Every structure is written in C-alpha cells, then in structure tokens.
Amino acid sequence: PATVLDVGYAFQVLAALHIGMVVNRYPWPEEMWVPGWSPVAVWTMVFTVAVPARPAKALIINLLAVAMDPLSLLLLIERGKPVPSFEMALFRFAPGIGAVLLGLIATMVIHGLGRQVREASQLGSYRLVEKLGAGSFGEVWRAQHRMLRRPAAVKLISPASLGERDASAARTIIRRFEREAQATSQLCSPHTVDLYDFGVSPDGTFFYVMELLDGIDLQRLVERFGPVEPERVIHLLCQACHSLHDAHVQGLVHRDVKPANLFACRNGFEYDFVKVLDFGLVKSSRQEDAGATKLSADGTIQGTPAYIAPEMILEKRQVDGRADLYSLGCVGYWLLTGKLVFEEDLPMRMVLAHAKHEPVVPSKRAGIDVPAELESIIMKCLSKDPEARPASAWELREMLQIAGRTLARPWTQERARRWWEQNLRAP
C-alpha cells in the first residue's frame, strides 16, 4: 500500500506539470486581472483531499505540485512563449500557495480523524478488526495483536452500553464480566477457551482477549446439520466433561452450560475439538464463598431456561457441579434429537417443567435408534435429584467412554476430518 501511495503522489506532481503545460501555452491577458486559483492549484487541492498523506509529506508534495505551474511556464518560454511581467506571473501563481495551505489543513483534519478511529479500535496490544457478534452484555470482535501474528477474539463492554442501564444493573454486568475473566484464567483444561488478556481501556471499556476459535457452536451445529450421531455425541460430551471437571475441582460451577456455549472447532490437526465458553454466571460451590460470589438480585433465576437444573430454580440446596451435569444432559438430548427436553412457549413454563415434569426418553423423539447405554446416561443426568446423577463430571466422562466402546462404529478423527472437509472447510 505504501508503494502504491508513493506512485500516486508522483502522478499528482507529473499531472500538475502536464496541466500547467496545457494551460500556460495559451496567451495571457495583456492587462492585470483579478487573481484566482489556477487549474494546477485546483488539481492540487482536489488530489490532497481525495488521497490524503501525513501532514509533513502532504506539504512537500503539494509544494512540488504547485511549483509545476511556474516550471511549465519556464519550459514554454524556452520554446518561444512571450515572457510575462513579474506582476502578471505573481498574480497567476501566488494563489497556489493558498491551495497548499488549505490542503495542509484538510490533511491535518483527515489525519486526526483517522488517528481517532485507530485509537478507538485499539484495546491494549490488540487492534479490533471485525465484529463477530453482540449480545445483551457486550460485543465480540476479531482482533489482531500489534506485534504477534496471532488472531484473537475480544469480548468487550463499552461505557455507552453501561450508561443505558441503571447503576445496580451496570455494577452487576461489570462484576459478572470480571468474574468470567477471573474464572477462565484459573482453568487449565485444554477444553476451556484460553484467556490471553484482561483490562480496561482509557475510555472505560472493559475487555478481555481470548483465543479465536475456528468452528461452530453446538446450537448452530444442530440447527444447520440436524441431529448428531450417537457416537459423535459421546465424543463431544466427553470433552465438555473434561473442562467442567477442571472447574468443579476448583469449586466453580458454570451454571450456563448450553449448546451455544460449547464450541466444536479445528484445533491444530484435531477436528471436533470442544471448547467450553462463557463462564459469566460462574459461582463458587464452596459454602464460605457463596455469599461473596452471588451476582444477581434475590429471587432472580440465573441461567438459560431450556437447560437449567431444578435445584437452581427451587434453591432448596447448595448448587454444585451436578447442576452443570444436568445442563450437559440437556445438551446431549438436544444433540441426539434436535429438540429441547421440554418444548414450552414461555420461558417460565419451561423453567417449571424442568422443576416438576419428567422428560420423554430421547429414543421416542429422535427418529433414530439411540444406544440404550447412552440413553440411560442422558436420563441419569436429567434426574431431578442431584444425588441420582453422576457424582462428578469425570465419572460422567468415564460412563460415556464405556458406552462409546460398546458401539460398532466409534467416532474417529478420520471421520471427523471428512465431515469437516465436506461441511465446514477451513477459510
């Protein structure tokens, strides 16, 4: 781009010389006239606005361009054009200096606006490149590190979005945002999204930087391609269990496990590599930390109605990692059937259904044969009583692995690679 611009600036100067040669070869008036901008001066001003340069560079280029006006006259005099008086030449060429000064002012204004735009799109060491999505609490952008050739995803909350809410709601959003970053930074599982940076920009924008994932979340996976093969469901859920177990052993409960927060991606040479996202509702399962980590008003239900555990609704017991296993069971149900566990028209009815109603087994709604072992595991996760669910995410992972070994055709990396190359080619 810099070379192209330099060629453009050379064109500006040469074009000014050509315009001067064409215009100045015609006879000048014999008497003084009211001075005005010459065609060369007009060309200089128009080009400066259309192709702005840095102020110092623009000053030099524009001086060269307007100098082509008297230079063209000198070349024409060498060819026999009558020599005009000094006063006539001064009246002819002096307004070109005005074009240079106005061009310099225009360049400084444009350059200043460009700098403001660049600064507005800069967060720490990262430059925002493309908006990937937005939600009720913030935006997610594709970003590029200034020094490293490593793309990233930046999640941010701007002061403007906080200003639209009351003070209490704004504080809750900020605390939730900070807790998400802090919780994610504690986790070591390769199946938890990596956090690179966290901070506040000079204008008050809260942001954190995480790895940019190449793939699709499990919500869109089913919406685009339909229900997932049982062996692939086992493969995906086992990886989610790895991330959740890491959180649970550190006393953290995700509380918003759902297909949209589970991302299947390419990770190096691996396909269908699951990453768990969005720990914004994370809460400590340790009794001594419970009060300090509550981020919602009393009586407010946190989580997604289609995937919420009964104990999070009824609040009869301390919520622990088994609430996430219930939600993960709902995810497995969604992957197998393409349907929610409870299809209700209102969120509150859906919440009450999770608290009171027994789900229909997946095989009756999937339209395909669901292996009995897998169906049993899903239904065990969906037990109303946490005591009836697997004791931990690691135990659930082991149960799924055992069920997977009974299948005639397991989900392999070769099958995953073929699926991705056929359906989601790398950009």
JSON list of N, CA and C in Angstrom, two decimals, residues 23 30 58 131 145 151 161 164 170 181 232 257 263 268 280 295 322 336 361 400 403 425 427:
[
{"chain": "A", "resi": 23, "resn": "VAL", "atom": "N", "xyz": [-2.28, 24.56, -19.99]},
{"chain": "A", "resi": 23, "resn": "VAL", "atom": "CA", "xyz": [-2.97, 25.83, -19.72]},
{"chain": "A", "resi": 23, "resn": "VAL", "atom": "C", "xyz": [-2.10, 27.03, -20.08]},
{"chain": "A", "resi": 30, "resn": "GLU", "atom": "N", "xyz": [-3.38, 40.83, -21.71]},
{"chain": "A", "resi": 30, "resn": "GLU", "atom": "CA", "xyz": [-2.37, 41.89, -21.73]},
{"chain": "A", "resi": 30, "resn": "GLU", "atom": "C", "xyz": [-2.48, 42.80, -20.53]},
{"chain": "A", "resi": 58, "resn": "ALA", "atom": "N", "xyz": [2.43, 15.69, 2.92]},
{"chain": "A", "resi": 58, "resn": "ALA", "atom": "CA", "xyz": [1.49, 16.40, 2.07]},
{"chain": "A", "resi": 58, "resn": "ALA", "atom": "C", "xyz": [2.00, 17.79, 1.73]},
{"chain": "A", "resi": 131, "resn": "LYS", "atom": "N", "xyz": [-16.30, -7.18, 13.70]},
{"chain": "A", "resi": 131, "resn": "LYS", "atom": "CA", "xyz": [-17.29, -7.52, 14.73]},
{"chain": "A", "resi": 131, "resn": "LYS", "atom": "C", "xyz": [-17.87, -8.89, 14.42]},
{"chain": "A", "resi": 145, "resn": "HIS", "atom": "N", "xyz": [-3.11, -8.95, 17.29]},
{"chain": "A", "resi": 145, "resn": "HIS", "atom": "CA", "xyz": [-2.07, -8.40, 18.15]},
{"chain": "A", "resi": 145, "resn": "HIS", "atom": "C", "xyz": [-1.14, -7.51, 17.32]},
{"chain": "A", "resi": 151, "resn": "PRO", "atom": "N", "xyz": [-4.24, -14.16, 15.63]},
{"chain": "A", "resi": 151, "resn": "PRO", "atom": "CA", "xyz": [-5.58, -13.60, 15.76]},
{"chain": "A", "resi": 151, "resn": "PRO", "atom": "C", "xyz": [-6.18, -13.94, 17.12]},
{"chain": "A", "resi": 161, "resn": "SER", "atom": "N", "xyz": [-22.84, 1.23, 26.55]},
{"chain": "A", "resi": 161, "resn": "SER", "atom": "CA", "xyz": [-23.83, 0.18, 26.85]},
{"chain": "A", "resi": 161, "resn": "SER", "atom": "C", "xyz": [-24.17, 0.15, 28.33]},
{"chain": "A", "resi": 164, "resn": "GLU", "atom": "N", "xyz": [-26.73, 2.93, 29.48]},
{"chain": "A", "resi": 164, "resn": "GLU", "atom": "CA", "xyz": [-28.14, 2.73, 29.18]},
{"chain": "A", "resi": 164, "resn": "GLU", "atom": "C", "xyz": [-28.88, 1.98, 30.29]},
{"chain": "A", "resi": 170, "resn": "ALA", "atom": "N", "xyz": [-25.65, -2.02, 35.98]},
{"chain": "A", "resi": 170, "resn": "ALA", "atom": "CA", "xyz": [-24.32, -1.82, 35.41]},
{"chain": "A", "resi": 170, "resn": "ALA", "atom": "C", "xyz": [-23.26, -2.47, 36.29]},
{"chain": "A", "resi": 181, "resn": "ALA", "atom": "N", "xyz": [-13.78, -13.46, 33.40]},
{"chain": "A", "resi": 181, "resn": "ALA", "atom": "CA", "xyz": [-12.35, -13.43, 33.06]},
{"chain": "A", "resi": 181, "resn": "ALA", "atom": "C", "xyz": [-11.52, -14.10, 34.14]},
{"chain": "A", "resi": 232, "resn": "ARG", "atom": "N", "xyz": [-20.80, -39.56, 17.90]},
{"chain": "A", "resi": 232, "resn": "ARG", "atom": "CA", "xyz": [-20.24, -38.21, 17.91]},
{"chain": "A", "resi": 232, "resn": "ARG", "atom": "C", "xyz": [-20.69, -37.45, 19.15]},
{"chain": "A", "resi": 257, "resn": "VAL", "atom": "N", "xyz": [-24.35, -23.99, 31.16]},
{"chain": "A", "resi": 257, "resn": "VAL", "atom": "CA", "xyz": [-23.94, -24.95, 30.14]},
{"chain": "A", "resi": 257, "resn": "VAL", "atom": "C", "xyz": [-25.09, -25.13, 29.16]},
{"chain": "A", "resi": 263, "resn": "PHE", "atom": "N", "xyz": [-18.30, -25.16, 21.91]},
{"chain": "A", "resi": 263, "resn": "PHE", "atom": "CA", "xyz": [-17.82, -24.86, 20.57]},
{"chain": "A", "resi": 263, "resn": "PHE", "atom": "C", "xyz": [-17.02, -26.03, 20.03]},
{"chain": "A", "resi": 268, "resn": "GLY", "atom": "N", "xyz": [-5.46, -27.12, 15.64]},
{"chain": "A", "resi": 268, "resn": "GLY", "atom": "CA", "xyz": [-4.29, -27.72, 15.03]},
{"chain": "A", "resi": 268, "resn": "GLY", "atom": "C", "xyz": [-4.71, -28.77, 14.03]},
{"chain": "A", "resi": 280, "resn": "GLY", "atom": "N", "xyz": [-19.57, -16.55, 32.49]},
{"chain": "A", "resi": 280, "resn": "GLY", "atom": "CA", "xyz": [-20.09, -15.31, 33.07]},
{"chain": "A", "resi": 280, "resn": "GLY", "atom": "C", "xyz": [-21.01, -15.51, 34.25]},
{"chain": "A", "resi": 295, "resn": "LEU", "atom": "N", "xyz": [-24.15, -12.89, 42.07]},
{"chain": "A", "resi": 295, "resn": "LEU", "atom": "CA", "xyz": [-24.14, -11.74, 41.17]},
{"chain": "A", "resi": 295, "resn": "LEU", "atom": "C", "xyz": [-25.54, -11.33, 40.73]},
{"chain": "A", "resi": 322, "resn": "ARG", "atom": "N", "xyz": [-23.04, -30.77, 39.98]},
{"chain": "A", "resi": 322, "resn": "ARG", "atom": "CA", "xyz": [-24.05, -31.65, 39.40]},
{"chain": "A", "resi": 322, "resn": "ARG", "atom": "C", "xyz": [-25.13, -30.87, 38.66]},
{"chain": "A", "resi": 336, "resn": "LEU", "atom": "N", "xyz": [-28.88, -35.30, 20.24]},
{"chain": "A", "resi": 336, "resn": "LEU", "atom": "CA", "xyz": [-29.44, -36.55, 19.74]},
{"chain": "A", "resi": 336, "resn": "LEU", "atom": "C", "xyz": [-30.76, -36.36, 19.00]},
{"chain": "A", "resi": 361, "resn": "VAL", "atom": "N", "xyz": [-37.98, -39.99, 27.01]},
{"chain": "A", "resi": 361, "resn": "VAL", "atom": "CA", "xyz": [-36.67, -40.51, 26.65]},
{"chain": "A", "resi": 361, "resn": "VAL", "atom": "C", "xyz": [-36.32, -40.09, 25.22]},
{"chain": "A", "resi": 400, "resn": "LEU", "atom": "N", "xyz": [-19.50, -42.28, 29.76]},
{"chain": "A", "resi": 400, "resn": "LEU", "atom": "CA", "xyz": [-19.66, -42.06, 28.32]},
{"chain": "A", "resi": 400, "resn": "LEU", "atom": "C", "xyz": [-18.61, -42.84, 27.53]},
{"chain": "A", "resi": 403, "resn": "ALA", "atom": "N", "xyz": [-19.68, -46.39, 27.35]},
{"chain": "A", "resi": 403, "resn": "ALA", "atom": "CA", "xyz": [-20.77, -46.53, 26.38]},
{"chain": "A", "resi": 403, "resn": "ALA", "atom": "C", "xyz": [-20.25, -46.45, 24.96]},
{"chain": "A", "resi": 425, "resn": "ARG", "atom": "N", "xyz": [-15.36, -26.28, 5.56]},
{"chain": "A", "resi": 425, "resn": "ARG", "atom": "CA", "xyz": [-13.98, -26.14, 5.10]},
{"chain": "A", "resi": 425, "resn": "ARG", "atom": "C", "xyz": [-13.30, -24.96, 5.78]},
{"chain": "A", "resi": 427, "resn": "PRO", "atom": "N", "xyz": [-11.38, -21.56, 6.29]},
{"chain": "A", "resi": 427, "resn": "PRO", "atom": "CA", "xyz": [-11.41, -20.34, 5.49]},
{"chain": "A", "resi": 427, "resn": "PRO", "atom": "C", "xyz": [-10.09, -20.09, 4.77]}
]
